[in-house]
CSV table of C-alpha atoms in Angstrom, one decimal:
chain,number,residue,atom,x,y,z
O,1,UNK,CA,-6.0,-20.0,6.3
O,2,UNK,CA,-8.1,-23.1,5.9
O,3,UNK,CA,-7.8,-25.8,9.2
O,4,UNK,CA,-6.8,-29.2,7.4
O,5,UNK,CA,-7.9,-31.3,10.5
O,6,UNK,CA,-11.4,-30.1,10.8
O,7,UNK,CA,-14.1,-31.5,8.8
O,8,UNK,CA,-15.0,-31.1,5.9
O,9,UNK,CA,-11.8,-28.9,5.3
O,10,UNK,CA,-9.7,-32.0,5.6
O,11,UNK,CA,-11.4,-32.7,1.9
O,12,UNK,CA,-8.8,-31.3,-0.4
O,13,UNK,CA,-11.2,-30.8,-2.9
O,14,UNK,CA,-13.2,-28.6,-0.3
O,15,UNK,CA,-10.3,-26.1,0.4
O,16,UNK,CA,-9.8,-26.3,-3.8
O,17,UNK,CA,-13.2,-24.7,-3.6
O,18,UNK,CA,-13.3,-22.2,-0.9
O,19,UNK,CA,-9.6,-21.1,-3.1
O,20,UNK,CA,-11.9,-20.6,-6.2
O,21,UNK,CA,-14.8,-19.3,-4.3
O,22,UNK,CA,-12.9,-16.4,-3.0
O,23,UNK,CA,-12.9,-13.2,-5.2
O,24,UNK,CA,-8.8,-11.9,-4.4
O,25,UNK,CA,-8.9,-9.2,-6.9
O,26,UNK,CA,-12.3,-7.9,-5.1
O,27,UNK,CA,-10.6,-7.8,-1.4
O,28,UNK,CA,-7.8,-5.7,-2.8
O,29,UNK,CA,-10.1,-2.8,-4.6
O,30,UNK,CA,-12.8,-3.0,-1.3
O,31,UNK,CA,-10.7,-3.7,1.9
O,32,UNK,CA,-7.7,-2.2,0.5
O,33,UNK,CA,-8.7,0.7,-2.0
O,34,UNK,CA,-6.2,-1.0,-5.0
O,35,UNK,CA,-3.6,0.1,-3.1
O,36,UNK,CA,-1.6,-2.8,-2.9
O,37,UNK,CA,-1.2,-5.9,-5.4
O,38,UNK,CA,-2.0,-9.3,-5.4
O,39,UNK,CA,0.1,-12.5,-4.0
O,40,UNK,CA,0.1,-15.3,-5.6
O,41,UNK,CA,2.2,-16.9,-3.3
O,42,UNK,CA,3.9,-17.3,0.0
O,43,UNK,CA,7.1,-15.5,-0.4
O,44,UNK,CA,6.6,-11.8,-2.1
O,45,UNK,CA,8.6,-11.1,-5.5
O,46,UNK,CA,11.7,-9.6,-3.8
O,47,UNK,CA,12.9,-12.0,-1.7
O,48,UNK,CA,14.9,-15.1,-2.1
O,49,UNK,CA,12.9,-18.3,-3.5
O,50,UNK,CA,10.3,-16.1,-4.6
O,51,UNK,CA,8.4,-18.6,-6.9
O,52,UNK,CA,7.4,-16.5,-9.9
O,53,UNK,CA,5.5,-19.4,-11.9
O,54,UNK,CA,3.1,-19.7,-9.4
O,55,UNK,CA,-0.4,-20.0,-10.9
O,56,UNK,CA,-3.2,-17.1,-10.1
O,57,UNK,CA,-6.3,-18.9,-9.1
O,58,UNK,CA,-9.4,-16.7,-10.5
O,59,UNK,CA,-12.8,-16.2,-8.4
O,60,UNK,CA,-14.9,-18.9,-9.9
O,61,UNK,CA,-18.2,-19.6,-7.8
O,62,UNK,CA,-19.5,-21.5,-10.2
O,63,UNK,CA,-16.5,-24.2,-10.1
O,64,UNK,CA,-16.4,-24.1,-6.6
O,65,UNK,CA,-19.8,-25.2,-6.1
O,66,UNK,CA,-19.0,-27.7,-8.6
O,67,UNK,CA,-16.2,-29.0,-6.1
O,68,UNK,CA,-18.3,-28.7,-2.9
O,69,UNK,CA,-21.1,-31.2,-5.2
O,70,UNK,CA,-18.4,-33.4,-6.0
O,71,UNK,CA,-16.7,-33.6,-2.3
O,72,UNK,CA,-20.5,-34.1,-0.6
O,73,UNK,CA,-20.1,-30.8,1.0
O,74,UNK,CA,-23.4,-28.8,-0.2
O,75,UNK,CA,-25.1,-26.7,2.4
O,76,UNK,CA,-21.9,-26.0,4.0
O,77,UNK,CA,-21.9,-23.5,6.9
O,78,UNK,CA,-18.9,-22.4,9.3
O,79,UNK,CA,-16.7,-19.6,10.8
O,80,UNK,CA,-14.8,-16.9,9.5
O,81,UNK,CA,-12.2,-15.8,12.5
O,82,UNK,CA,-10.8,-12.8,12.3
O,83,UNK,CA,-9.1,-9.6,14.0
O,84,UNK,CA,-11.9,-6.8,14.4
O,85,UNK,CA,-10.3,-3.6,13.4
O,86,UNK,CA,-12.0,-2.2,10.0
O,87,UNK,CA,-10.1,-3.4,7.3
O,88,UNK,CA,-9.9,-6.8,8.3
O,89,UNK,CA,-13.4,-7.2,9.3
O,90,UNK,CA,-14.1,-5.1,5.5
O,91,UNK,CA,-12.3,-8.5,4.0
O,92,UNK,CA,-14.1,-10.5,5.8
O,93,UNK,CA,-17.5,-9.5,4.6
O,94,UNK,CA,-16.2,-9.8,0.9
O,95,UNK,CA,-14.9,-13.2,1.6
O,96,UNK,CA,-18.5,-14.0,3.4
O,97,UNK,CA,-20.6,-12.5,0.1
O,98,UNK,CA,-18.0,-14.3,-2.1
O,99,UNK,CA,-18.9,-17.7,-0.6
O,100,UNK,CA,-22.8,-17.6,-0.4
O,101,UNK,CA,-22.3,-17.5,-4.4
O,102,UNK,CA,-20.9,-20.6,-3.9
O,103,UNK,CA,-23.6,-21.9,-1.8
O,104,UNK,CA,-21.1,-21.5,1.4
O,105,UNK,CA,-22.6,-19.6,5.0
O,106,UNK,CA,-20.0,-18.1,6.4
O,107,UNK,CA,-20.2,-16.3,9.7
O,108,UNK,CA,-18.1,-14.0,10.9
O,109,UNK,CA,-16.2,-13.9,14.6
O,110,UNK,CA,-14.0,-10.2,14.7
O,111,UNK,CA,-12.0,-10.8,17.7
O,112,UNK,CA,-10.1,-8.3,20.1
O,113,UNK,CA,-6.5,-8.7,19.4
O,114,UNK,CA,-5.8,-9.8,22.5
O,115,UNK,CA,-8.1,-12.9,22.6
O,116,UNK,CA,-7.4,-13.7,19.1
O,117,UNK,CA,-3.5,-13.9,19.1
O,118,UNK,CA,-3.9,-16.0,22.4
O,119,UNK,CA,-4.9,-18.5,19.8
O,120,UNK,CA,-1.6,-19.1,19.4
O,121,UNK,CA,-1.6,-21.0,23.5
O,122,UNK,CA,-0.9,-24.4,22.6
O,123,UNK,CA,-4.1,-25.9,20.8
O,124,UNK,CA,-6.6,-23.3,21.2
O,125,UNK,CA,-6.5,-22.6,17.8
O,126,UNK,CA,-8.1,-26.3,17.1
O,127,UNK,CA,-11.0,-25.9,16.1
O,128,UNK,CA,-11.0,-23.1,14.2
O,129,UNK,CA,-12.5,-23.1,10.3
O,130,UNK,CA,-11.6,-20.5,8.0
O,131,UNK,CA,-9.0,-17.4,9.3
O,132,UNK,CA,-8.0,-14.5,8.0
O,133,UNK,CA,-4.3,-14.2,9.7
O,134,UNK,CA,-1.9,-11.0,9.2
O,135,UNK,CA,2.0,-12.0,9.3
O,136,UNK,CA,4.7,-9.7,9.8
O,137,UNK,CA,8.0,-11.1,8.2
O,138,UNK,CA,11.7,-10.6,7.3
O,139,UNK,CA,13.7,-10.4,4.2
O,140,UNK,CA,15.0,-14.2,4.8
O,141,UNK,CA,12.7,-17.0,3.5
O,142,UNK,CA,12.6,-19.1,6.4
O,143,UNK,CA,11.4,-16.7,8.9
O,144,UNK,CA,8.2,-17.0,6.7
O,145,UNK,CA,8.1,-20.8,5.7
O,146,UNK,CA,9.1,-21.3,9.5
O,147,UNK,CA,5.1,-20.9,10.3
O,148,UNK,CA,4.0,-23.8,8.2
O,149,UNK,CA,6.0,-26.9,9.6
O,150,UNK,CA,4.8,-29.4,11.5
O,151,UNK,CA,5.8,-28.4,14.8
O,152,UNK,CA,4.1,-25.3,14.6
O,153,UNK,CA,1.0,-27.1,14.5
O,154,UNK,CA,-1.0,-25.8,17.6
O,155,UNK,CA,1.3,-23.2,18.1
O,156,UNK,CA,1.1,-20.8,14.8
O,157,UNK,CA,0.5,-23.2,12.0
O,158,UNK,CA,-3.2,-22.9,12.7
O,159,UNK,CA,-4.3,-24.4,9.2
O,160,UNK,CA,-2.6,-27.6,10.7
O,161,UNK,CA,-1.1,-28.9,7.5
O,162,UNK,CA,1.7,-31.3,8.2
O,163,UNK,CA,4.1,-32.5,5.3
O,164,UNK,CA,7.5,-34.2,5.8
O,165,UNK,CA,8.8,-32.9,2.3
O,166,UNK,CA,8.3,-29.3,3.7
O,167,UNK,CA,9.7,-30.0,7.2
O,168,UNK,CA,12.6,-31.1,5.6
O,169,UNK,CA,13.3,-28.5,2.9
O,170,UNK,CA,12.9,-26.1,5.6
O,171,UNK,CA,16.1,-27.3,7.7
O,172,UNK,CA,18.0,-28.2,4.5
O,173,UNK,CA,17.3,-24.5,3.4
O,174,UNK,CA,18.3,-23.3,6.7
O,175,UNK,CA,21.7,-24.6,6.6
O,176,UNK,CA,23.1,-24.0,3.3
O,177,UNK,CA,24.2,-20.5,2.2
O,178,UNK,CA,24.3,-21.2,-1.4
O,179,UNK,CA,21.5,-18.8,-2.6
O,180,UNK,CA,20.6,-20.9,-5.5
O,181,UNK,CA,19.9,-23.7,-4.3
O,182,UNK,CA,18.1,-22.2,-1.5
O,183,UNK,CA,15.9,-20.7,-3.6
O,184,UNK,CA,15.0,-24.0,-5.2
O,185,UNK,CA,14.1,-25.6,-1.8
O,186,UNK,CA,12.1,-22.8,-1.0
O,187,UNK,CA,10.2,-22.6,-4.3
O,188,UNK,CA,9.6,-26.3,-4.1
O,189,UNK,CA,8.1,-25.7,-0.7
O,190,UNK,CA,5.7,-22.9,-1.7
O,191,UNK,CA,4.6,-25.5,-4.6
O,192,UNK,CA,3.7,-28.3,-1.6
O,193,UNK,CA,1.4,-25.2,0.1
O,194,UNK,CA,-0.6,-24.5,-3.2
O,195,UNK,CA,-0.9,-28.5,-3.7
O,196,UNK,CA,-2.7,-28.5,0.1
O,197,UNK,CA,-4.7,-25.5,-0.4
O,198,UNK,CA,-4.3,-24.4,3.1
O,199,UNK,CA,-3.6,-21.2,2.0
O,200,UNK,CA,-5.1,-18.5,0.1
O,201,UNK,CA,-3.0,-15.3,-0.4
O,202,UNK,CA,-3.9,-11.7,-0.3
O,203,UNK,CA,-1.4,-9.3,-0.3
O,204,UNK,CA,2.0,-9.0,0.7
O,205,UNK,CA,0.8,-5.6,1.6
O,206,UNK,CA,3.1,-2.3,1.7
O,207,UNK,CA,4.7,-0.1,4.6
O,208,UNK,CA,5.3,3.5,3.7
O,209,UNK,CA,7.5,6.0,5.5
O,210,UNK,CA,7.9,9.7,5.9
O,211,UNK,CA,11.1,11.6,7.0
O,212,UNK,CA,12.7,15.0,6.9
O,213,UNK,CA,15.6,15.6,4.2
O,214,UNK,CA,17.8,16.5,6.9
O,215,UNK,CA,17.7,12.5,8.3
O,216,UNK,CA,19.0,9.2,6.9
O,217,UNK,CA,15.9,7.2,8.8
O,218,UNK,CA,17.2,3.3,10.2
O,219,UNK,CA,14.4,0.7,9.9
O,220,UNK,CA,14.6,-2.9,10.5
O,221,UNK,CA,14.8,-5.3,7.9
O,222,UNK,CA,11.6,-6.2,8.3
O,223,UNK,CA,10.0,-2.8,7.0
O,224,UNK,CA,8.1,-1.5,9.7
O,225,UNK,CA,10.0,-0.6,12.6
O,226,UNK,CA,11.9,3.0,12.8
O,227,UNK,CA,15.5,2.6,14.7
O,228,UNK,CA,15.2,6.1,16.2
O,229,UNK,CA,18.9,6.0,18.2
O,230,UNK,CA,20.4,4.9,14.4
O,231,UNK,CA,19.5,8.8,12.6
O,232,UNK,CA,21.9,10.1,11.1
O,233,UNK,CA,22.3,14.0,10.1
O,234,UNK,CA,21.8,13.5,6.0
């Protein structure tokens, strides 16, 4: 997540070349072992809206310094915030090495997860730079694009991008129940996200599960809680 309010993020051309100057496919192999695949967008390939067009933006230092010339923004330092258990802080360092090709200091604040989700109390989370933020979602749309509208600014939307289009996609998609033109709201949405470069995806990531024969397991919809009164006898 790149903030949109602080300078010189609030240069689109600036968070166009931290997006380039990241190397995705590298975080995945080093912080991850390859054992999950690349997004590419907001909502993962499954679920409704996914937007399966959405362009792959390849680790290009060499075009992100380009950008950074063009923008004024050469010599830039800032702050990498982050949770500080091993994997996350493992991305963090790839991101850090990716961006000083770029000619781009980063330095790197691993938080406790206490102190760091308390970012989310109103307006603490102002003057933070670059995150790296973990979200834990369900299989409808909106409980994902529900983080990125306006109103979420100081709360959860800690890139602080604002845009009226999304805000009001969001509540049309909310109150309709025909799926397809739900999913074109929410495709259109994701398209407005990759125009700000606020965002720069990861992973969607992966839960796995192990469980006797003799069970039929119950897990939430969202994929990682186990529903332990809901067993069945297989």
């Amino acid at each position: 997540g790149i903030n949109v309010d602080k300078p010189p993020f609030d240069n689109n051309k600036v968070r166009h070349a931290i997006r380039y100057g990241i190397d995705i496919d590298a975080i995945i192999a080093g912080a991850w072992s390859g054992t999950v695949s690349r997004a590419k967008t907001l909502l993962a390939p499954q679920l409704l809206g996914h937007w399966a067009d959405a362009p792959v933006y390849p680790y290009d230092p060499a075009k992100a310094k380009a950008l950074l010339e063009e923008a004024g923004a050469t010599d830039l330092k800032c702050t990498l915030t982050c949770l500080n258990d091993a994997r996350t802080q493992a991305e963090a360092q790839i991101v850090q090495a990716n961006l000083a090709e770029a000619g781009v200091t980063v330095s790197i604040n691993a938080m406790d997860p206490g102190a760091y989700w308390d970012l989310g109390t109103p307006d603490k989370s102002k003057d933070l730079e670059l995150t790296i933020i973990p979200y834990s979602s369900k299989t409808d749309p909106g409980f994902q694009t529900q983080w990125f509208v306006s109103s979420q600014v100081t709360i959860w939307n800690w890139q602080r991008w604002k845009n009226p289009e999304f805000d009001k996609l969001h509540a049309e998609a909310g109150s309709i129940t025909d799926p397809e033109e739900r999913a074109k709201k929410y495709i259109r949405m994701q398209q407005l996200l990759d125009e700000s470069a606020s965002c720069i995806w990861i992973t969607h990531g992966v839960h796995d599960f192990a469980h006797a024969k003799s069970l039929v397991p119950a897990i939430l919809p969202n994929g990682n809680n186990w529903q332990y009164r809901f067993f069945k006898p297989a």
